[in-house]
CSV table of C-alpha atoms and ligand atoms in Angstrom, one decimal:
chain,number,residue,atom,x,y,z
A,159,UNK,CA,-43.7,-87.5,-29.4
A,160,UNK,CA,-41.3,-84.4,-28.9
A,161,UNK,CA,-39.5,-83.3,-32.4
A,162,UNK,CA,-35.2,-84.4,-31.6
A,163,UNK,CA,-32.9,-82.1,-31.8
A,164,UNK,CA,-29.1,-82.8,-32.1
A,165,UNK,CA,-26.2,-80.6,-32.9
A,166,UNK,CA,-22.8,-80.4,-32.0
A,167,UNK,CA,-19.8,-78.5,-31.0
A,168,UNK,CA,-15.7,-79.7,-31.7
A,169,UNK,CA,-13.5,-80.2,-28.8
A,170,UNK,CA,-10.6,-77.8,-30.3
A,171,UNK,CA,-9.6,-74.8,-28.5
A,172,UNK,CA,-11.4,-73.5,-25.1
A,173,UNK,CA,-15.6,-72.7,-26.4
A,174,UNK,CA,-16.0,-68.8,-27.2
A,175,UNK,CA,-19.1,-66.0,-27.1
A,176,UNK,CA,-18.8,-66.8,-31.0
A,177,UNK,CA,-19.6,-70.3,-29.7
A,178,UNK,CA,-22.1,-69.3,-26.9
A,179,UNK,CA,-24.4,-67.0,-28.6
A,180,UNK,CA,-24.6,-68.7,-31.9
A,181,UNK,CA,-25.1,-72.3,-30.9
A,182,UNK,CA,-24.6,-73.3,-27.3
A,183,UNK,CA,-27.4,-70.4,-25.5
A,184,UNK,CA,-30.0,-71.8,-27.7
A,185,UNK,CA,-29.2,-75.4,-27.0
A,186,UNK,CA,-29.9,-74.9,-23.3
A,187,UNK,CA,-33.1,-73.5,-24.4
A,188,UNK,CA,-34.7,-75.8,-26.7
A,189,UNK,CA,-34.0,-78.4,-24.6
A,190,UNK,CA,-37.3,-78.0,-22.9
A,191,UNK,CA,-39.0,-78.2,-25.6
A,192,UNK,CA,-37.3,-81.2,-27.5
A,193,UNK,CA,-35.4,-84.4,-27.4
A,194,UNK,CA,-32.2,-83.6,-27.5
A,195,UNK,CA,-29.0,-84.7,-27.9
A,196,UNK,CA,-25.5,-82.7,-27.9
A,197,UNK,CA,-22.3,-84.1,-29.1
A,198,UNK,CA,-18.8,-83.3,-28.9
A,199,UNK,CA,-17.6,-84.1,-32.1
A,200,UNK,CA,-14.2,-85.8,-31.4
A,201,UNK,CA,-14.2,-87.8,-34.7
A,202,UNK,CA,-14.4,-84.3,-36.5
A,203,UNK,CA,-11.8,-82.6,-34.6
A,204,UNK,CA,-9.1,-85.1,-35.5
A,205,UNK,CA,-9.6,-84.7,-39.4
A,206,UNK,CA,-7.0,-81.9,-38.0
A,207,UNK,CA,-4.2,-83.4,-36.0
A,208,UNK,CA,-4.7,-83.0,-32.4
A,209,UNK,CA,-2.2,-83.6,-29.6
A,210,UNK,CA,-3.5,-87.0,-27.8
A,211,UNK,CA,-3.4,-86.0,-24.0
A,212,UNK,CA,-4.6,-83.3,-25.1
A,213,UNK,CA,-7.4,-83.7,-26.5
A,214,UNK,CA,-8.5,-86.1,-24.4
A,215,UNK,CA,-8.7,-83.5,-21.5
A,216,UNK,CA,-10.4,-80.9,-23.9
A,217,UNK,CA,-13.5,-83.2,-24.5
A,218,UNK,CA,-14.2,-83.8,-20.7
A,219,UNK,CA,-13.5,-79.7,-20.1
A,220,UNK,CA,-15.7,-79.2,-23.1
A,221,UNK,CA,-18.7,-81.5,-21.3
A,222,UNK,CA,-18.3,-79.7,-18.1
A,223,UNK,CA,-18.6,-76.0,-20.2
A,224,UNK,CA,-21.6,-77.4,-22.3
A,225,UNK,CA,-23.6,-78.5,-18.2
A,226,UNK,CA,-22.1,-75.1,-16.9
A,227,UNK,CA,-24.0,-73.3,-19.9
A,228,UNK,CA,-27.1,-75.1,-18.7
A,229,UNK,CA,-27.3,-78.3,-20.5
A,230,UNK,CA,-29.6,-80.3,-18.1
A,231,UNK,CA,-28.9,-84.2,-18.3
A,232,UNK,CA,-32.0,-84.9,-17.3
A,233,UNK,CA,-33.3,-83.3,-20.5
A,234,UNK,CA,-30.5,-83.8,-22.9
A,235,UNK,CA,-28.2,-86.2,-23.7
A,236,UNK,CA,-24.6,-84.8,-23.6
A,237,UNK,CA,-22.5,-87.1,-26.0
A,238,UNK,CA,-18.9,-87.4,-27.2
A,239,UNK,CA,-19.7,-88.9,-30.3
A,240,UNK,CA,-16.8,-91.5,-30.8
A,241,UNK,CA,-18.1,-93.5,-28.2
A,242,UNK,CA,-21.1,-94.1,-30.6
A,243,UNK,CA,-19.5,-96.4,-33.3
A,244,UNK,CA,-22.9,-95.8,-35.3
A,245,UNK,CA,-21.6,-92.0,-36.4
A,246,UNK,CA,-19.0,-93.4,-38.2
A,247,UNK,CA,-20.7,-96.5,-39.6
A,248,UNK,CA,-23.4,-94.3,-41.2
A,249,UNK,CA,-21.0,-92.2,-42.2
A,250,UNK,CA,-19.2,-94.4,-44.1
A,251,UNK,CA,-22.5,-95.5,-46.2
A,252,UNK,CA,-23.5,-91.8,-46.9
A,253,UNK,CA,-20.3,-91.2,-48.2
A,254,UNK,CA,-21.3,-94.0,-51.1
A,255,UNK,CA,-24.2,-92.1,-52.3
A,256,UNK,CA,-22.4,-88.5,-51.9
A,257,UNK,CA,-21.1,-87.1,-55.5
A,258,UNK,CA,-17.6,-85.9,-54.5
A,259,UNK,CA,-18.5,-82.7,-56.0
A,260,UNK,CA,-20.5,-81.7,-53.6
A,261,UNK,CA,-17.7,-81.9,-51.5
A,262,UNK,CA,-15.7,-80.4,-53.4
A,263,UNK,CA,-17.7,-77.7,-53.3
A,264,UNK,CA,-17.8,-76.7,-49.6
A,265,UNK,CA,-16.8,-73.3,-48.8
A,266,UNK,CA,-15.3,-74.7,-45.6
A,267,UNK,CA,-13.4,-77.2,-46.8
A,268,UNK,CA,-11.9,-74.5,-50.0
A,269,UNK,CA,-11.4,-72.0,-47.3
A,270,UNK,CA,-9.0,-75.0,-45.5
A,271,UNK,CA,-7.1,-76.1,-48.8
A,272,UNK,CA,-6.4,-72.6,-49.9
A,273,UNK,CA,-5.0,-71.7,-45.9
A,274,UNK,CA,-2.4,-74.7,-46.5
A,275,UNK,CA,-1.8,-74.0,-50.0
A,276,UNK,CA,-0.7,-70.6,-49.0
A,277,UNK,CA,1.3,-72.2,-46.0
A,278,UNK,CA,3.5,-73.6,-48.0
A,279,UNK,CA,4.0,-76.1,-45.6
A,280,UNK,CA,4.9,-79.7,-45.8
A,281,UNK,CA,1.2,-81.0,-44.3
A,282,UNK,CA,-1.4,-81.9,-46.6
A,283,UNK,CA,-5.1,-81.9,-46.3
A,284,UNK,CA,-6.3,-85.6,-45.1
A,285,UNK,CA,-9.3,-87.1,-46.8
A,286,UNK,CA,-10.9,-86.4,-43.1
A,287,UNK,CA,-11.4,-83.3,-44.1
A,288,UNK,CA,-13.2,-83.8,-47.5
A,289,UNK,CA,-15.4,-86.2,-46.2
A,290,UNK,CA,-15.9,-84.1,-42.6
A,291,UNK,CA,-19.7,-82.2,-43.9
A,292,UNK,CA,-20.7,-86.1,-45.0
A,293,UNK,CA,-20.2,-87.3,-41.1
A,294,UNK,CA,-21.8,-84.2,-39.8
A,295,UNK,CA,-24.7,-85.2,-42.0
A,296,UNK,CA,-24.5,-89.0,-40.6
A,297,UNK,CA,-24.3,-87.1,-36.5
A,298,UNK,CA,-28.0,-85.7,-37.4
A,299,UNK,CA,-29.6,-88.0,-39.5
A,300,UNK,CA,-28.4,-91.1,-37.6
A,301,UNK,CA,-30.8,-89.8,-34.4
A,302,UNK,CA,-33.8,-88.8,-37.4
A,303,UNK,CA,-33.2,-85.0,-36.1
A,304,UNK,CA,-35.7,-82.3,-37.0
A,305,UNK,CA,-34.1,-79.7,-35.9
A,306,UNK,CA,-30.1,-78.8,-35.8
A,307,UNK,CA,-29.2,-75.1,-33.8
A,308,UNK,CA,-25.6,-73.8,-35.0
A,309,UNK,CA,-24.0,-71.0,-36.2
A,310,UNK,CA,-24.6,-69.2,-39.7
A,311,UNK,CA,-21.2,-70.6,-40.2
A,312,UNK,CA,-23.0,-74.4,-40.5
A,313,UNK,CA,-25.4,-73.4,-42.5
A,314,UNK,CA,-24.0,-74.9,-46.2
A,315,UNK,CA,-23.1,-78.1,-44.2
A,316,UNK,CA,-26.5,-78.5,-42.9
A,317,UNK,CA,-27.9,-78.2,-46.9
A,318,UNK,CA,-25.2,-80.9,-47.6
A,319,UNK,CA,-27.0,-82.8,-45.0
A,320,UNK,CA,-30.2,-82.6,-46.4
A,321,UNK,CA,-29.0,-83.1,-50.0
A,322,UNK,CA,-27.6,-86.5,-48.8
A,323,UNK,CA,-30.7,-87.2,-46.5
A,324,UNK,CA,-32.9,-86.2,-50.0
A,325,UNK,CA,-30.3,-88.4,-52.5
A,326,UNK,CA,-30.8,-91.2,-50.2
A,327,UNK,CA,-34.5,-91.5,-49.9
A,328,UNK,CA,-34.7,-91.2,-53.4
A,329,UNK,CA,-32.2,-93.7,-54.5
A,330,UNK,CA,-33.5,-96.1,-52.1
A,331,UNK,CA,-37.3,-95.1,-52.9
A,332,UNK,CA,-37.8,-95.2,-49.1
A,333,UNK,CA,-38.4,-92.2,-46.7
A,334,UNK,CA,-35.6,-93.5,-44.5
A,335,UNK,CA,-34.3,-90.1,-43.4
A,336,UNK,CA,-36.4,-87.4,-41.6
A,337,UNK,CA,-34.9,-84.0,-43.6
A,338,UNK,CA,-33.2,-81.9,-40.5
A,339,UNK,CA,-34.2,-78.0,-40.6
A,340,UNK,CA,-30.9,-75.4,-39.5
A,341,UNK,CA,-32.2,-73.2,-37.0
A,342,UNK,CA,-30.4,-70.4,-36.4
A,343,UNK,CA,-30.3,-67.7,-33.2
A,344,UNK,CA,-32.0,-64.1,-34.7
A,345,UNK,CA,-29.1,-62.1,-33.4
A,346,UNK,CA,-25.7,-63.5,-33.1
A,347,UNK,CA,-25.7,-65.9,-35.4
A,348,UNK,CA,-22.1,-65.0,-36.7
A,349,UNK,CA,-20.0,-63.5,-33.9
A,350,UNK,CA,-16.9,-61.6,-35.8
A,351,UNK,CA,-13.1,-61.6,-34.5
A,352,UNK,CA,-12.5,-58.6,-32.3
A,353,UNK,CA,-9.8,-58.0,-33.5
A,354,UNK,CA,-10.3,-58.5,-37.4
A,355,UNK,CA,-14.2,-58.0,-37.8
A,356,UNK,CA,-14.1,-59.1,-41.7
A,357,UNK,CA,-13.5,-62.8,-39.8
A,358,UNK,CA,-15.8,-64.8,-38.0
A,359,UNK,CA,-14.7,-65.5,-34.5
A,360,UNK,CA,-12.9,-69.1,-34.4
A,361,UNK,CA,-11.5,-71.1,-31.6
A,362,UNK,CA,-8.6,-71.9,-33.9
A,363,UNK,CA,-7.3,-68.4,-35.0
A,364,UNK,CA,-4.5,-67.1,-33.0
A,365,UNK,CA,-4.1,-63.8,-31.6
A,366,UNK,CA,-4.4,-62.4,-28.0
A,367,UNK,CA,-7.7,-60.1,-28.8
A,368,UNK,CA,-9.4,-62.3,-31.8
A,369,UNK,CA,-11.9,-64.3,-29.0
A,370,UNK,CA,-13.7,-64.0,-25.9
A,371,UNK,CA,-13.3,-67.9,-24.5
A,372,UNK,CA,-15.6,-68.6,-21.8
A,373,UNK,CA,-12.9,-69.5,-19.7
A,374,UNK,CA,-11.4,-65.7,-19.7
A,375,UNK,CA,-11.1,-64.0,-16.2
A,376,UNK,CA,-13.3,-60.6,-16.2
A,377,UNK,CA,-10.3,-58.6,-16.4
A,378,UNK,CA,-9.2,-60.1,-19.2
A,379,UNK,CA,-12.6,-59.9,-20.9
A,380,UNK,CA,-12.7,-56.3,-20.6
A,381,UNK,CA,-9.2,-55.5,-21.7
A,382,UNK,CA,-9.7,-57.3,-25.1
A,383,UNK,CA,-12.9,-55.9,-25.7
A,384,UNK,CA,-11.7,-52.4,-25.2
A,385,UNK,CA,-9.3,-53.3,-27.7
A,386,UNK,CA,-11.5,-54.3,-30.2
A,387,UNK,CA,-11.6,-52.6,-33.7
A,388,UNK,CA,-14.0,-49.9,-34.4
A,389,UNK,CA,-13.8,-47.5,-37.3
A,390,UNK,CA,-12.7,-44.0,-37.8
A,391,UNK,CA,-16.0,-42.6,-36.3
A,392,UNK,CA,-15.6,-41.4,-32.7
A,393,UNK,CA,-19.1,-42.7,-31.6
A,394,UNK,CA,-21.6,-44.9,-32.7
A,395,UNK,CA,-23.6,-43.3,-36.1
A,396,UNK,CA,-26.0,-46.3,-37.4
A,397,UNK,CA,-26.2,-45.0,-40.5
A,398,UNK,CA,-22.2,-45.3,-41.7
A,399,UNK,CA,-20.9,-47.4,-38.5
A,400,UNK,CA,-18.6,-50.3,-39.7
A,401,UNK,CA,-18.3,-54.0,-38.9
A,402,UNK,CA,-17.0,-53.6,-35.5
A,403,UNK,CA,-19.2,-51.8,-34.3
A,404,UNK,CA,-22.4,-53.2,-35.4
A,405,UNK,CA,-20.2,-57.0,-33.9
A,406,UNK,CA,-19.9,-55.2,-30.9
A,407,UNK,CA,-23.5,-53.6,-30.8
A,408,UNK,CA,-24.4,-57.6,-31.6
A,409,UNK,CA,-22.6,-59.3,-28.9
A,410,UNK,CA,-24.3,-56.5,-26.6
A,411,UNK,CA,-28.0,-57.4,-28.2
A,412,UNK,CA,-27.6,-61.1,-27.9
A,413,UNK,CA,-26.2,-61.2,-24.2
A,414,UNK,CA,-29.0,-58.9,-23.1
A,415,UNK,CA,-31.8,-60.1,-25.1
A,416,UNK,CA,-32.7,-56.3,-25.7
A,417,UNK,CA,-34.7,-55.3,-28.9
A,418,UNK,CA,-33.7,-53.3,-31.1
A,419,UNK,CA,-35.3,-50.2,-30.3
A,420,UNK,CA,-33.8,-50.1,-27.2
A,421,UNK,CA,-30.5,-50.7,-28.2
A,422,UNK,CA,-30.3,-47.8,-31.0
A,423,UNK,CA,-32.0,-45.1,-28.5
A,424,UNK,CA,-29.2,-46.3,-25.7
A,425,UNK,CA,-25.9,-46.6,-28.5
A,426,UNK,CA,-26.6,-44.0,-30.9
A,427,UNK,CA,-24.2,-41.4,-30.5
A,428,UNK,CA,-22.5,-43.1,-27.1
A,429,UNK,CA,-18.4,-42.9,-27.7
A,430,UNK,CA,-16.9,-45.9,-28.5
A,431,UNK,CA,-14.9,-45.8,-25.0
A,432,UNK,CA,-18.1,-46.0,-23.6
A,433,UNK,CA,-19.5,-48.3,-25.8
A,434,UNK,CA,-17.0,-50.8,-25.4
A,435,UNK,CA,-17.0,-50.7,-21.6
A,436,UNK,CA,-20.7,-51.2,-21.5
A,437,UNK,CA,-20.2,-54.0,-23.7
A,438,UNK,CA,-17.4,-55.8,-21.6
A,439,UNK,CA,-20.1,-55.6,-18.4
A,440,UNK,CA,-22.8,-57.0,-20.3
A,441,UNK,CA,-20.6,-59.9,-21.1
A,442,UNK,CA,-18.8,-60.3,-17.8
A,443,UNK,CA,-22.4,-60.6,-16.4
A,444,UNK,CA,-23.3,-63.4,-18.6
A,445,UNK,CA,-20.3,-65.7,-18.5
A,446,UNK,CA,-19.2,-65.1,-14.6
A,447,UNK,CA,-22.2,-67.0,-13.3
A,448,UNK,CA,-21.2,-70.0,-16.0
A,449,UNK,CA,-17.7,-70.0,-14.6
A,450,UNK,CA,-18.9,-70.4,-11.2
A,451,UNK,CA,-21.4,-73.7,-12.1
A,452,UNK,CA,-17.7,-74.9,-13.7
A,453,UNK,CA,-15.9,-74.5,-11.3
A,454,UNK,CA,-18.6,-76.3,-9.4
A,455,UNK,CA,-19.2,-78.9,-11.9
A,456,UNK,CA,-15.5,-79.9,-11.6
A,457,UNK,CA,-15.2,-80.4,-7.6
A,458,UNK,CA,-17.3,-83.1,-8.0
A,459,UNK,CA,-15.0,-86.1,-9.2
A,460,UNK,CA,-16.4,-88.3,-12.0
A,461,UNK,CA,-19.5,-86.5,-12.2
A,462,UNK,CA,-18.9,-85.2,-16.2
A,463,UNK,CA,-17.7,-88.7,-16.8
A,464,UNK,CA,-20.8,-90.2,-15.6
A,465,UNK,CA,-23.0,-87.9,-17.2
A,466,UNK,CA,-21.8,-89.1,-20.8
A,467,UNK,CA,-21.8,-92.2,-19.8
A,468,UNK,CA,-25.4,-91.7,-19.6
A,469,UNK,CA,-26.1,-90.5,-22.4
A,470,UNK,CA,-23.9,-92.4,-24.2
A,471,UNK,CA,-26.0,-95.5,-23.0
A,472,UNK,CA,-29.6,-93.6,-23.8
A,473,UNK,CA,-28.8,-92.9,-27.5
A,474,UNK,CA,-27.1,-95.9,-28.7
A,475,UNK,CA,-30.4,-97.6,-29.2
A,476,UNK,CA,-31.4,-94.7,-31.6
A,477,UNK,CA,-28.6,-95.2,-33.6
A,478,UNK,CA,-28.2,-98.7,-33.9
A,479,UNK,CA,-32.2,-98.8,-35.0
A,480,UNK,CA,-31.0,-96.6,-37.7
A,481,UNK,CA,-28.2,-98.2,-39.3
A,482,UNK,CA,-30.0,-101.6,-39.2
A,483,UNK,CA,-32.6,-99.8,-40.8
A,484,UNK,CA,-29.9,-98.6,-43.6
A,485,UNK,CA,-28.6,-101.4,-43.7
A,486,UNK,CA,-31.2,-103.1,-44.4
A,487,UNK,CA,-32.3,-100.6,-46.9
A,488,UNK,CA,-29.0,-101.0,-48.8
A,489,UNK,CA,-28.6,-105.0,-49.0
A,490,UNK,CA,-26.1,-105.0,-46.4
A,491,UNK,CA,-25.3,-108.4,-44.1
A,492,UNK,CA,-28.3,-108.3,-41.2
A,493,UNK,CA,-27.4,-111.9,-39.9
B,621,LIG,P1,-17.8,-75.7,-34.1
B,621,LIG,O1,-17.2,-76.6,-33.1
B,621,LIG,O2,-16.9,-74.9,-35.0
B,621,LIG,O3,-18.8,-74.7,-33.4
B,621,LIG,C1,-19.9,-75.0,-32.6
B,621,LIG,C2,-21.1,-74.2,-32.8
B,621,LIG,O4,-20.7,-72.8,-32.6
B,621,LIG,C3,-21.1,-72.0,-33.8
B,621,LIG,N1,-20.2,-71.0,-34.0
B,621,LIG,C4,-20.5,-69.7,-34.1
B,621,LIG,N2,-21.6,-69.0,-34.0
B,621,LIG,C5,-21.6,-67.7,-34.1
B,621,LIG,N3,-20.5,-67.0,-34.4
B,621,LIG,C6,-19.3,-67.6,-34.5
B,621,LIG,N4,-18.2,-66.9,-34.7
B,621,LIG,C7,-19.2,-69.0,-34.4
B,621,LIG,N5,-18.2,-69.9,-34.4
B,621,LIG,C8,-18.8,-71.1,-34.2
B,621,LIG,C9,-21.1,-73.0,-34.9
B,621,LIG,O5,-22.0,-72.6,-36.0
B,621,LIG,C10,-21.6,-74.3,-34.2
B,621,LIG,O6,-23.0,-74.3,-34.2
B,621,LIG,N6,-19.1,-78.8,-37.8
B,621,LIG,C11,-19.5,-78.3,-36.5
B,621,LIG,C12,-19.8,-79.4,-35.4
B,621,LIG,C13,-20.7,-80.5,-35.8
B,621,LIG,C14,-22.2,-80.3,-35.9
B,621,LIG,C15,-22.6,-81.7,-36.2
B,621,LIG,C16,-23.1,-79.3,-35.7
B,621,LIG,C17,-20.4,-81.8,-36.1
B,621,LIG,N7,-21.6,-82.5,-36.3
B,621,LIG,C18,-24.0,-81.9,-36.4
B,621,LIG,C19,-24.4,-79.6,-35.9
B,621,LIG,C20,-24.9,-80.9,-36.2
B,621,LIG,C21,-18.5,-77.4,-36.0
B,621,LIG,O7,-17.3,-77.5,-36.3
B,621,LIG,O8,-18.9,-76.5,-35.0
């Protein structure tokens, strides 16, 4: 039997490179390899409010991205996650055996209650948003995933997920829970803000020239990347360059796949003009063919719908075995 893979990707905001060369690129890779199964975590974006209509249109656009990357429905399952009850019945009974400290503890979620702190807005943070790492844990261990491709950025929730996954065995005394490993992309694992390199790219940051989304025209690709922040250096020096350049020299590296030899004997010492404009072609070659299989993807009426639908109806088994089996496991009501 093929190892599973699951991971997952929120329908806020149009997808980014942050997005693409972190996560998505290697889920249309493994997908050969495993059985896997890609959600579009709906349930997590609304522990932030989100306008209905909306959101609503951002999850089927977000589908039709994720089969424009490559996602193959005839090897994955492409799920939006709501329309899988099971993620938020688990959720609910790993949230009884998770110490709220743990929470409490989540660099994510501190980073959030600080932001609104500082606000000083009305809004306060819901309890979504504590509990938000406990259902991400419940997305991969309710399909028994061994392996879980994201972003550096997921990397403390993933060792939530395996805390819980670890907690539950043990207080159970049953090996219920297969413990899900992070696996992360070698280059491009944390994609930085072009124009603030200090921050991690995010869909939700504001700003003209913080993102590439996958949606941006070519011209506008190049124009923010050739406004992207650099350092007081003319032209790339590896020995003293600063986080922009080494973000750009990264996006370059994980778009063409090149190793690193090949990339310090081409860079060093190219002006950053140059540099940049290099950079912007590299990237307009990799997203231009995805916007064409979208714009595909969406002449045909009802085909993302169906394709969810799909997998929607090829998971559910998976996860209803495995809350029977937890609850089960905890003494719950199995008429
Ligand atoms: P989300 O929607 O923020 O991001 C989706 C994926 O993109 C990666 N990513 C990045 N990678 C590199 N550089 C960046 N700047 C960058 N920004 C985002 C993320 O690491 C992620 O892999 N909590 C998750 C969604 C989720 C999930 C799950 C993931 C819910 N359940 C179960 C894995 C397994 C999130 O908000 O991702």
């Amino acid at each position: 039997m093929k190892a599973r893979v699951l991971s997952g990707i929120q329908p806020t905001g149009s997808p980014h490179i942050g997005n693409y060369l972190g996560a998505l690129k290697n889920w249309a890779k493994i997908q050969y390899d495993y059985e896997s199964i890609y959600c579009i975590v709906d349930l997590h974006a609304i522990t932030v409010y989100q306008d209905p209509a909306e959101l609503r249109s951002r999850i089927l656009e977000l589908a039709g991205m994720l089969l424009a990357i490559g996602i193959d429905p005839k090897h994955s399952s492409l799920v939006v996650q709501s329309s899988i009850p099971e993620h938020a019945e688990l959720a609910w009974m790993l949230t009884c055996v998770t110490p709220v400290g743990w929470l409490e503890r989540m660099t994510q979620y501190k980073a959030k209650v600080e932001a609104l702190a500082t606000a000083s807005s009305e809004a306060s943070i819901g309890d979504g948003m504590l509990q938000y790492p406990v259902l991400m844990a419940a997305d991969i261990l309710l399909y028994q995933a061994g392996i879980v491709p994201v972003g550096d950025d997921q990397r403390q929730h993933l060792e939530l997920a395996r805390d819980i996954a670890q907690r539950f065995n043990s207080l159970y005394n049953k090996e219920i829970f297969v413990m899900p490993e992070t696996h992360l992309p070698t280059v491009g694992a944390r994609i930085m803000g072009l124009d603030d390199p200090e921050k991690k790219m995010s869909k939700s940051t504001a700003g003209a020239a913080h993102a590439v989304s996958l949606l941006d025209p070519p011209a506008a690709i190049r124009k923010k990347i050739m406004r992207a922040t650099t350092d007081s250096n003319p032209a790339v020096d590896y020995a003293t360059m600063g986080a922009g350049v080494k973000n750009l020299l990264a996006i370059h590296q994980a778009f063409t796949g090149w190793d690193d030899a090949a990339m310090k004997q081409h860079f060093e010492g190219m002006r950053y003009g140059d540099l940049k404009k290099t950079v912007a072609e590299s990237v307009v070659a990799a997203i231009e063919p995805i916007q064409q299989r979208y714009a595909e993807i969406n002449a045909e009426p009802g085909y993302v719908a169906r394709v969810l639908q799909e997998g929607a109806e090829r998971v559910r088994p998976l996860a209803r075995d495995t809350v029977e089996k937890v609850k089960q496991c905890m003494g719950l009501f199995t008429p």
